[in-house]
XYZ file of N, CA, C and O in Angstrom:
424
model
N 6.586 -21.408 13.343
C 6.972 -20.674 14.520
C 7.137 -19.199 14.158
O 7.861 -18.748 13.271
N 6.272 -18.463 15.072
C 6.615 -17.077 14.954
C 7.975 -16.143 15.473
O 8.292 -16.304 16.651
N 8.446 -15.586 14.999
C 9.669 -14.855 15.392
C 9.277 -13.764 15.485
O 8.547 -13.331 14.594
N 9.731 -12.716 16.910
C 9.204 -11.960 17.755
C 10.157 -10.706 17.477
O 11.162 -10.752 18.186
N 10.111 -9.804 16.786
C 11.212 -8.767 17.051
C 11.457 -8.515 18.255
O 10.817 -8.475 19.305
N 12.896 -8.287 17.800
C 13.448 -7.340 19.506
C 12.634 -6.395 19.693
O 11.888 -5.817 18.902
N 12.856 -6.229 21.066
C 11.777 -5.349 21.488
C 13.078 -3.577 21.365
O 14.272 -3.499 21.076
N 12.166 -2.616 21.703
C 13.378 -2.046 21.151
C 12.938 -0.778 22.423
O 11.776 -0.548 22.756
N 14.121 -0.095 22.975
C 14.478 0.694 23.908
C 13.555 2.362 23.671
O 13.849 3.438 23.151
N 12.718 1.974 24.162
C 11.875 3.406 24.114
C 12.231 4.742 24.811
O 11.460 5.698 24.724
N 12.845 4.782 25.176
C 13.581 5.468 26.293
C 14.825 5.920 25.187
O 14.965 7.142 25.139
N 15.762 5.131 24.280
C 17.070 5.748 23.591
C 15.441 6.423 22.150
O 14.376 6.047 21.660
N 16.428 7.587 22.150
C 15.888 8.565 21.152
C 16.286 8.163 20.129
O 15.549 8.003 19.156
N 17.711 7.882 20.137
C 18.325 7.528 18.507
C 17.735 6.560 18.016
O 17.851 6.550 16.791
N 17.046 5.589 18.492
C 16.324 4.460 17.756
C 14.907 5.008 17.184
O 14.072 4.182 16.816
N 14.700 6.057 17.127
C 13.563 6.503 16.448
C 13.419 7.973 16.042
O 13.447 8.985 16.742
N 13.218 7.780 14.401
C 12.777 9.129 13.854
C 12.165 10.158 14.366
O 11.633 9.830 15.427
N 12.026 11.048 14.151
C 10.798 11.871 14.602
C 9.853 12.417 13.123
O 10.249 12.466 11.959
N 8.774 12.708 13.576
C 7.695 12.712 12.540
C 8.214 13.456 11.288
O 7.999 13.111 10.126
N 8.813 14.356 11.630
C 9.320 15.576 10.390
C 10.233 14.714 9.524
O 10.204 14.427 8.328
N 11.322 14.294 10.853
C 12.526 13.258 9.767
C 11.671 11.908 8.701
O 12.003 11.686 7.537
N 10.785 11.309 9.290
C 9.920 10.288 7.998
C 9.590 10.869 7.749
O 8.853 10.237 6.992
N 9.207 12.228 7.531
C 8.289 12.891 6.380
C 9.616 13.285 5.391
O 9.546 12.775 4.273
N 10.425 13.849 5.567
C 11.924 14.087 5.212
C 12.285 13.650 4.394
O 12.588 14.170 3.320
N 12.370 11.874 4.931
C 13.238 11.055 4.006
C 11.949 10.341 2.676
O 12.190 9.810 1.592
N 10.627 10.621 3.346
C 9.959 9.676 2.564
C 9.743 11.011 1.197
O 9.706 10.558 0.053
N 9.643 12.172 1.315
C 9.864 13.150 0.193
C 11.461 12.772 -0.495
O 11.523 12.486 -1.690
N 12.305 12.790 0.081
C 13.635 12.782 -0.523
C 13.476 11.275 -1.392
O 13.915 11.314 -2.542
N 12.871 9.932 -0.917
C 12.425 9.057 -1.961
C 11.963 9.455 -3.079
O 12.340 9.245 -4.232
N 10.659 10.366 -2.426
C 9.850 10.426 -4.080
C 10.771 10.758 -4.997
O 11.004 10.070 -5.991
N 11.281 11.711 -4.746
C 12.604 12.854 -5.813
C 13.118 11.946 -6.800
O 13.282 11.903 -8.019
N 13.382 10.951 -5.369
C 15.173 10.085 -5.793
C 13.996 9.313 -7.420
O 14.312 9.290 -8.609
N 12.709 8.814 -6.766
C 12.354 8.155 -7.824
C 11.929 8.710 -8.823
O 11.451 7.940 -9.656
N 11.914 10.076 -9.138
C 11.321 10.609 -10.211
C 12.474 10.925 -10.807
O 12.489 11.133 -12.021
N 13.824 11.023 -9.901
C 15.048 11.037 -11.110
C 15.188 9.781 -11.671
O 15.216 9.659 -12.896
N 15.285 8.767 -10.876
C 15.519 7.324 -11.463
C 14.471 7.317 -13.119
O 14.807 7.031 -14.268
N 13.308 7.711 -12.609
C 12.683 7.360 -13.915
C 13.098 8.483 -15.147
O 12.878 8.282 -16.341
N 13.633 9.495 -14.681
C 13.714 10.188 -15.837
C 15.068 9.823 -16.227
O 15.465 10.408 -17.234
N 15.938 8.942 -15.643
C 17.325 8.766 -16.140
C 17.461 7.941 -18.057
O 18.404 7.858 -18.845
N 16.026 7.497 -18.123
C 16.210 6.615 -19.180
C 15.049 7.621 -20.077
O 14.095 8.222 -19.584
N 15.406 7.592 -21.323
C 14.393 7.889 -22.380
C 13.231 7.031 -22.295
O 12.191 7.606 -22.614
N 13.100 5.711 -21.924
C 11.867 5.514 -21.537
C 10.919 6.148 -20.965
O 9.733 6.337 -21.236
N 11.662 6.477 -20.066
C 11.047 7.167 -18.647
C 10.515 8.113 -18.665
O 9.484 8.271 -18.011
N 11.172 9.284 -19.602
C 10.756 10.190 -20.107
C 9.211 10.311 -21.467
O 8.155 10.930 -21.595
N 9.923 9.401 -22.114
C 8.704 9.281 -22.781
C 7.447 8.894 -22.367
O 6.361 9.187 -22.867
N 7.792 7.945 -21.036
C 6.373 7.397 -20.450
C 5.700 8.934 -19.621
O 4.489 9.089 -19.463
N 6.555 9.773 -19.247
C 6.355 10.912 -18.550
C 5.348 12.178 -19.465
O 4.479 12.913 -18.996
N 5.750 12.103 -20.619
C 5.543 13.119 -21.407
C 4.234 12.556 -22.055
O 3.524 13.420 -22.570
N 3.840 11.424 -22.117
C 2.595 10.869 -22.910
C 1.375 10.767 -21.789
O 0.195 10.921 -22.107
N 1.857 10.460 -20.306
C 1.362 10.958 -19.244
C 0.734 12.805 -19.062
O -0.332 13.148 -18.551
N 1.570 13.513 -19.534
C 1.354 14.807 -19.449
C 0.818 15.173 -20.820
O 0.471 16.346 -20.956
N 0.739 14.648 -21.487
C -0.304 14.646 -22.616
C -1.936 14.231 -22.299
O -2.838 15.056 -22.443
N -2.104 13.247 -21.982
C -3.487 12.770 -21.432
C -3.926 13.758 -20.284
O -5.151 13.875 -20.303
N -3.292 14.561 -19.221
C -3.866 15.277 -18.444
C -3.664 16.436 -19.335
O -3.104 17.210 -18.559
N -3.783 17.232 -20.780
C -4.069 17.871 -21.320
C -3.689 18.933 -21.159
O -4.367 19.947 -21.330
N -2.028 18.877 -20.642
C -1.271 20.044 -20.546
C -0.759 21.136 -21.596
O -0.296 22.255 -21.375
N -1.029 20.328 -23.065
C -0.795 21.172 -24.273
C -1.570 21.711 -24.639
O -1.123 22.792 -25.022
N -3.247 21.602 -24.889
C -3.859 22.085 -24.813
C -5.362 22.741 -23.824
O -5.309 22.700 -22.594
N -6.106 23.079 -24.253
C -7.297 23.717 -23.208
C -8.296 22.381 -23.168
O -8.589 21.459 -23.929
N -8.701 22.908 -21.594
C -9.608 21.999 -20.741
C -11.332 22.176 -21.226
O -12.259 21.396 -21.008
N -11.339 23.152 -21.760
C -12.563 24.380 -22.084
C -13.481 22.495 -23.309
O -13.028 21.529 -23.923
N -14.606 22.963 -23.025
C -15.559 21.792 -23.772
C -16.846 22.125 -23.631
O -17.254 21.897 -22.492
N -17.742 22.636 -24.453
C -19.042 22.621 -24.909
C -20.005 21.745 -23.322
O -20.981 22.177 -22.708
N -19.287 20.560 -23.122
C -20.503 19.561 -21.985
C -19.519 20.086 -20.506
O -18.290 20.165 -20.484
N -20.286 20.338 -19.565
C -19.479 21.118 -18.279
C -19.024 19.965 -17.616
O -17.900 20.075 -17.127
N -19.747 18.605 -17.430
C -19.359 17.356 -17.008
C -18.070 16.420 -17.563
O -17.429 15.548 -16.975
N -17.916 17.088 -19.287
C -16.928 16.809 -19.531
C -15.245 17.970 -19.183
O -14.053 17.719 -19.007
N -15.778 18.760 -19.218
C -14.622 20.214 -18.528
C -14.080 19.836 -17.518
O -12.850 19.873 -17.502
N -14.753 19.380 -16.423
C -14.752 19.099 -15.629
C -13.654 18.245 -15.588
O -12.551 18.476 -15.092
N -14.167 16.928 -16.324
C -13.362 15.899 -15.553
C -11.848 15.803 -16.561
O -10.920 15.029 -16.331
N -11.908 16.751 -17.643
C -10.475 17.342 -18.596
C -10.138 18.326 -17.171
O -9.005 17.949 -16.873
N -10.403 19.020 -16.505
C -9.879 19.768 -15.470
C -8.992 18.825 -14.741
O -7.787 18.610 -14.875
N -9.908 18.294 -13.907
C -9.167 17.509 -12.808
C -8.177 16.740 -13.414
O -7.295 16.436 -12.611
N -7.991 16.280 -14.637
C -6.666 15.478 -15.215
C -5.998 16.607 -15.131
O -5.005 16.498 -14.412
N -6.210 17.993 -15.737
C -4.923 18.113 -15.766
C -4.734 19.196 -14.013
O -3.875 20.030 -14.297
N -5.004 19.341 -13.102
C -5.118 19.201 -11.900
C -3.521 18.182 -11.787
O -2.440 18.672 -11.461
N -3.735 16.761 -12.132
C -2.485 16.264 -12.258
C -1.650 16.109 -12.897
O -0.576 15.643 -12.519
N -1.893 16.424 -13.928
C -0.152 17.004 -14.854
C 0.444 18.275 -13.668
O 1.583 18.292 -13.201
N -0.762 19.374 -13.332
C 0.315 20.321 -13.025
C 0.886 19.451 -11.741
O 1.940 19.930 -11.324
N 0.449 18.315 -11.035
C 0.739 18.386 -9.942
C 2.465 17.226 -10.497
O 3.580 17.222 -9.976
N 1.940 16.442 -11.670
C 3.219 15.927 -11.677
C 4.307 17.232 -12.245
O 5.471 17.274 -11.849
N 3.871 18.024 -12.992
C 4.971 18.950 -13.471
C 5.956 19.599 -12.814
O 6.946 20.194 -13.241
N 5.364 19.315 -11.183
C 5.403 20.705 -10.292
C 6.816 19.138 -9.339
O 7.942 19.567 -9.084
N 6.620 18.119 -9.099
C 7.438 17.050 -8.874
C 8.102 16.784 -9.642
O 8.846 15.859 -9.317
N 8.322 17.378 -11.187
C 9.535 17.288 -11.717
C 10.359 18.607 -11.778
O 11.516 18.766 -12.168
N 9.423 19.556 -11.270
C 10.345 20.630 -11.008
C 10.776 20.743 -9.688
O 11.723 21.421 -9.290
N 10.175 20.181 -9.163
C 11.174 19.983 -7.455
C 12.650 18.935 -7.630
O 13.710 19.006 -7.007
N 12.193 17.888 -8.823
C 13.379 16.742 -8.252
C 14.560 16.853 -8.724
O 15.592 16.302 -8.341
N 14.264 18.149 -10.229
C 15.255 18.700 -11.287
C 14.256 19.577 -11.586
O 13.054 19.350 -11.725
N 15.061 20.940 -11.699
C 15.160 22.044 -12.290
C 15.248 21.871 -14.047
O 14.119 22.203 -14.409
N 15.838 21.606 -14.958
C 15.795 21.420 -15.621
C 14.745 19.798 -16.344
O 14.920 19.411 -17.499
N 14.190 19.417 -15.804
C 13.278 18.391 -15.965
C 12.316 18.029 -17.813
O 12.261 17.136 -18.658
N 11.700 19.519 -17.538
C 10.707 19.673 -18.168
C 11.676 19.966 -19.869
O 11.212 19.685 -20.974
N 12.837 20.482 -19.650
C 13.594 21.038 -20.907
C 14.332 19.619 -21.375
O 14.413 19.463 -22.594
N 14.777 18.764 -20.683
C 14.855 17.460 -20.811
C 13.804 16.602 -21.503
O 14.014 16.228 -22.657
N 12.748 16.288 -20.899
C 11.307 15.932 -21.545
C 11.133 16.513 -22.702
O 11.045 15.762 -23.673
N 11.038 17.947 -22.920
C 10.895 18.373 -24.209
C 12.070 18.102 -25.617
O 11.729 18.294 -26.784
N 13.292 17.689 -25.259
C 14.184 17.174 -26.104
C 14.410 15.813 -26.085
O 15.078 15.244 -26.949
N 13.903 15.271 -25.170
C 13.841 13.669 -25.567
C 12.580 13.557 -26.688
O 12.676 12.879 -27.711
N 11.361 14.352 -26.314
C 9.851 14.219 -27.330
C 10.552 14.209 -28.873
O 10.488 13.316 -29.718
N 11.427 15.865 -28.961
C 11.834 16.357 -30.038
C 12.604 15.089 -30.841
O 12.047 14.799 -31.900
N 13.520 14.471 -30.584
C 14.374 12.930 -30.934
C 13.343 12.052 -31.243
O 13.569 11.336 -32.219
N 11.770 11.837 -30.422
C 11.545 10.469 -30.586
C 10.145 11.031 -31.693
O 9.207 10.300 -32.014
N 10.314 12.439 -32.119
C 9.572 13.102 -33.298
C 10.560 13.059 -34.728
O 10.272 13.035 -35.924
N 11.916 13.061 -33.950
C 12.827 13.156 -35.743
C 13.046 11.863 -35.971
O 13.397 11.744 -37.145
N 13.008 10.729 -35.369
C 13.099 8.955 -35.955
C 11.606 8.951 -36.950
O 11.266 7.931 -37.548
């Protein structure tokens, strides 16, 4: 048997967002989850080995243009994750870099 939601009052405003507010809250998620993950040294480390592969430490530059290319567009997304850890924390990236530094002195 199927169960039918209530039907719901189109007419009361308060029962529904408006477009800006879900856009709002669904950004204020992402944040929340990019702090959650950076709360643990895991998280971080999984972050920083991530921003390694899109080739944020060093240059994109390569002899084959097909390969430039597609070293570009990776790191295209490092900056774009770099740029979401500098929105969710300000201090993010100085964090990341001293968790690396610890899991370089073990």
């Amino acid at each position: 048997m199927v169960k039918h939601a209530k039907p719901e009052d189109v007419g009361d405003p308060k029962q529904f967002l408006s477009k800006e507010q879900k856009i709002k809250l669904r950004r204020e998620r992402d944040l929340d989850d990019m702090n959650q993950v950076m709360k643990t040294s895991y998280g971080k480390g999984f972050i920083w080995r991530i921003l390694e592969k899109c080739h944020m430490f060093h240059t994109t530059s390569h002899h084959e243009p097909t390969r430039m290319a597609v070293m570009s567009g990776e790191r295209d997304i490092g900056l774009w994750l770099l740029d979401e850890l500098r929105e969710a924390d300000p201090n993010a990236y100085i964090k990341l870099y001293q968790e690396k530094q610890k899991r370089d002195d073990k």
